[in-house]
Amino acid sequence: MFSGLIAWATPSALAQSSSQDTAREDVRPKTEDTGNPSTNTKKDIVPASNETAENKLGLQLFKNIARDQRDIWTSPAHVRLGHADWLVPFAEVAAGLMVTDRDTSLHLSNNPNTLRNYRNFSNYGAAGMAGAVGGLYLWGCATNDPHK
């Protein structure tokens, strides 16, 4: 279950960062006397489109999910040579896990008690993650801070 969540969340973040890198324009104002860009660049960069909407429940949530899915599935088209510093190690680890998957699964126990323990551990972990997400959402609502 977690691998699905990780696979869903991780490419989205990567796709969003890569699509935002290419979709943003440098709109820093020039200073009048020197013509150099202002030093406060982080605050001056604005998104090129209105796709960055607020995180709200309801229809906007489904629009955000649909946009995230679009970004996930189109992210391979946005890979650039500069992404090699994180993409190459990620691909090497993924390839290593795929190669050793069959051998690893043959060494795992098929004992029903062990399988039940694995299943319980997974279920408790999923419930704990759901509780953490819900708790952080409620904490953000209580403190009126959407970043918590």
Short mmCIF file of C-alpha atoms in Angstrom, two decimals:
data_model
loop_
_atom_site.label_atom_id
_atom_site.label_comp_id
_atom_site.label_asym_id
_atom_site.label_seq_id
_atom_site.Cartn_x
_atom_site.Cartn_y
_atom_site.Cartn_z
CA MET A 1 0.00 0.00 0.00
CA PHE A 2 2.77 2.43 0.89
CA SER A 3 4.64 1.80 -2.33
CA GLY A 4 1.54 2.96 -4.22
CA LEU A 5 1.37 6.09 -2.10
CA ILE A 6 5.04 6.76 -2.58
CA ALA A 7 4.82 6.14 -6.30
CA TRP A 8 1.83 8.45 -6.48
CA ALA A 9 3.34 11.24 -4.41
CA THR A 10 6.95 11.20 -5.45
CA PRO A 11 6.60 11.56 -9.23
CA SER A 12 4.01 14.25 -8.67
CA ALA A 13 6.42 16.30 -6.67
CA LEU A 14 9.16 15.67 -9.18
CA ALA A 15 6.90 16.38 -12.14
CA GLN A 16 5.58 19.54 -10.55
CA SER A 17 9.04 20.82 -9.77
CA SER A 18 10.28 20.06 -13.28
CA SER A 19 7.18 21.49 -14.96
CA GLN A 20 7.30 24.56 -12.74
CA ASP A 21 10.99 25.01 -13.58
CA THR A 22 10.15 25.13 -17.27
CA ALA A 23 6.85 26.97 -16.91
CA ARG A 24 8.12 29.86 -14.83
CA GLU A 25 9.53 32.99 -16.29
CA ASP A 26 12.10 35.17 -14.63
CA VAL A 27 10.06 38.31 -14.04
CA ARG A 28 12.42 40.03 -11.65
CA PRO A 29 12.21 43.78 -11.90
CA LYS A 30 15.30 45.64 -13.01
CA THR A 31 16.63 48.35 -10.78
CA GLU A 32 16.56 51.78 -12.30
CA ASP A 33 20.14 52.81 -11.72
CA THR A 34 22.19 49.69 -12.56
CA GLY A 35 19.93 47.45 -14.60
CA ASN A 36 20.83 44.43 -12.41
CA PRO A 37 18.11 42.11 -11.17
CA SER A 38 16.91 42.73 -7.65
CA THR A 39 18.40 40.56 -4.93
CA ASN A 40 15.04 39.32 -3.59
CA THR A 41 14.47 36.83 -6.42
CA LYS A 42 12.48 34.14 -4.59
CA LYS A 43 9.57 36.45 -3.85
CA ASP A 44 9.54 38.08 -7.29
CA ILE A 45 9.16 34.91 -9.38
CA VAL A 46 5.51 34.30 -10.21
CA PRO A 47 3.88 31.33 -11.91
CA ALA A 48 3.34 31.70 -15.64
CA SER A 49 -0.26 30.44 -15.44
CA ASN A 50 -3.17 30.19 -13.04
CA GLU A 51 -2.65 26.44 -12.58
CA THR A 52 -1.35 26.90 -9.03
CA ALA A 53 -4.62 27.09 -7.18
CA GLU A 54 -5.26 26.95 -3.46
CA ASN A 55 -5.51 23.61 -1.72
CA LYS A 56 -9.18 23.35 -0.82
CA LEU A 57 -11.62 20.50 -0.42
CA GLY A 58 -14.33 20.01 -3.01
CA LEU A 59 -14.14 20.52 -6.75
CA GLN A 60 -10.71 22.21 -6.55
CA LEU A 61 -9.30 19.07 -4.88
CA PHE A 62 -10.34 16.93 -7.85
CA LYS A 63 -8.94 19.48 -10.29
CA ASN A 64 -5.62 19.41 -8.40
CA ILE A 65 -5.58 15.59 -8.43
CA ALA A 66 -6.30 15.56 -12.18
CA ARG A 67 -3.51 18.11 -12.78
CA ASP A 68 -1.12 16.05 -10.63
CA GLN A 69 -1.96 12.92 -12.61
CA ARG A 70 -1.35 14.78 -15.88
CA ASP A 71 2.02 15.94 -14.53
CA ILE A 72 2.91 12.41 -13.42
CA TRP A 73 2.15 10.84 -16.78
CA THR A 74 3.83 13.58 -18.81
CA SER A 75 6.88 13.91 -16.54
CA PRO A 76 9.15 11.71 -18.71
CA ALA A 77 8.83 14.34 -21.43
CA HIS A 78 10.16 16.97 -19.02
CA VAL A 79 13.35 15.12 -17.98
CA ARG A 80 16.46 17.12 -18.78
CA LEU A 81 20.18 16.39 -18.58
CA GLY A 82 20.39 18.47 -15.39
CA HIS A 83 18.13 15.95 -13.63
CA ALA A 84 20.78 13.24 -13.98
CA ASP A 85 22.20 14.00 -10.51
CA TRP A 86 19.11 12.48 -8.86
CA LEU A 87 17.71 10.38 -11.72
CA VAL A 88 20.75 8.15 -12.28
CA PRO A 89 21.05 6.98 -8.63
CA PHE A 90 17.27 6.53 -8.47
CA ALA A 91 17.33 4.39 -11.65
CA GLU A 92 20.25 2.34 -10.32
CA VAL A 93 18.48 1.58 -7.05
CA ALA A 94 15.22 0.75 -8.86
CA ALA A 95 17.05 -1.56 -11.29
CA GLY A 96 18.84 -3.28 -8.39
CA LEU A 97 15.57 -3.87 -6.57
CA MET A 98 13.94 -5.25 -9.71
CA VAL A 99 16.84 -7.65 -10.34
CA THR A 100 16.83 -9.00 -6.78
CA ASP A 101 13.04 -9.12 -6.36
CA ARG A 102 12.53 -12.77 -7.33
CA ASP A 103 15.42 -14.03 -5.21
CA THR A 104 14.30 -11.96 -2.22
CA SER A 105 10.69 -13.16 -2.45
CA LEU A 106 11.86 -16.80 -2.50
CA HIS A 107 13.67 -16.24 0.82
CA LEU A 108 10.63 -14.81 2.59
CA SER A 109 8.62 -17.05 4.86
CA ASN A 110 5.28 -18.47 3.73
CA ASN A 111 4.28 -19.33 7.28
CA PRO A 112 0.67 -18.13 7.87
CA ASN A 113 1.61 -16.63 11.25
CA THR A 114 4.44 -14.63 9.70
CA LEU A 115 2.21 -13.48 6.84
CA ARG A 116 -0.44 -12.39 9.37
CA ASN A 117 2.21 -10.38 11.25
CA TYR A 118 3.29 -8.70 7.98
CA ARG A 119 -0.32 -7.89 7.14
CA ASN A 120 -1.01 -6.50 10.64
CA PHE A 121 2.16 -4.40 10.53
CA SER A 122 1.11 -3.00 7.16
CA ASN A 123 -2.42 -2.23 8.33
CA TYR A 124 -1.20 -0.53 11.51
CA GLY A 125 1.27 1.50 9.49
CA ALA A 126 -1.44 2.59 7.05
CA ALA A 127 -3.77 3.54 9.91
CA GLY A 128 -0.96 5.46 11.60
CA MET A 129 -0.19 7.38 8.41
CA ALA A 130 -3.87 8.18 7.90
CA GLY A 131 -4.08 9.38 11.50
CA ALA A 132 -0.98 11.54 11.06
CA VAL A 133 -2.35 13.11 7.89
CA GLY A 134 -5.71 13.79 9.54
CA GLY A 135 -4.02 15.19 12.63
CA LEU A 136 -1.81 17.51 10.60
CA TYR A 137 -4.82 18.67 8.59
CA LEU A 138 -6.77 19.44 11.78
CA TRP A 139 -3.75 21.15 13.31
CA GLY A 140 -3.43 23.36 10.22
CA CYS A 141 -7.15 24.21 10.42
CA ALA A 142 -6.94 24.98 14.15
CA THR A 143 -3.91 27.25 13.78
CA ASN A 144 -5.19 28.77 10.53
CA ASP A 145 -1.87 27.87 8.90
CA PRO A 146 -2.26 25.91 5.64
CA HIS A 147 1.40 24.89 5.69
CA LYS A 148 1.12 22.68 8.78
#
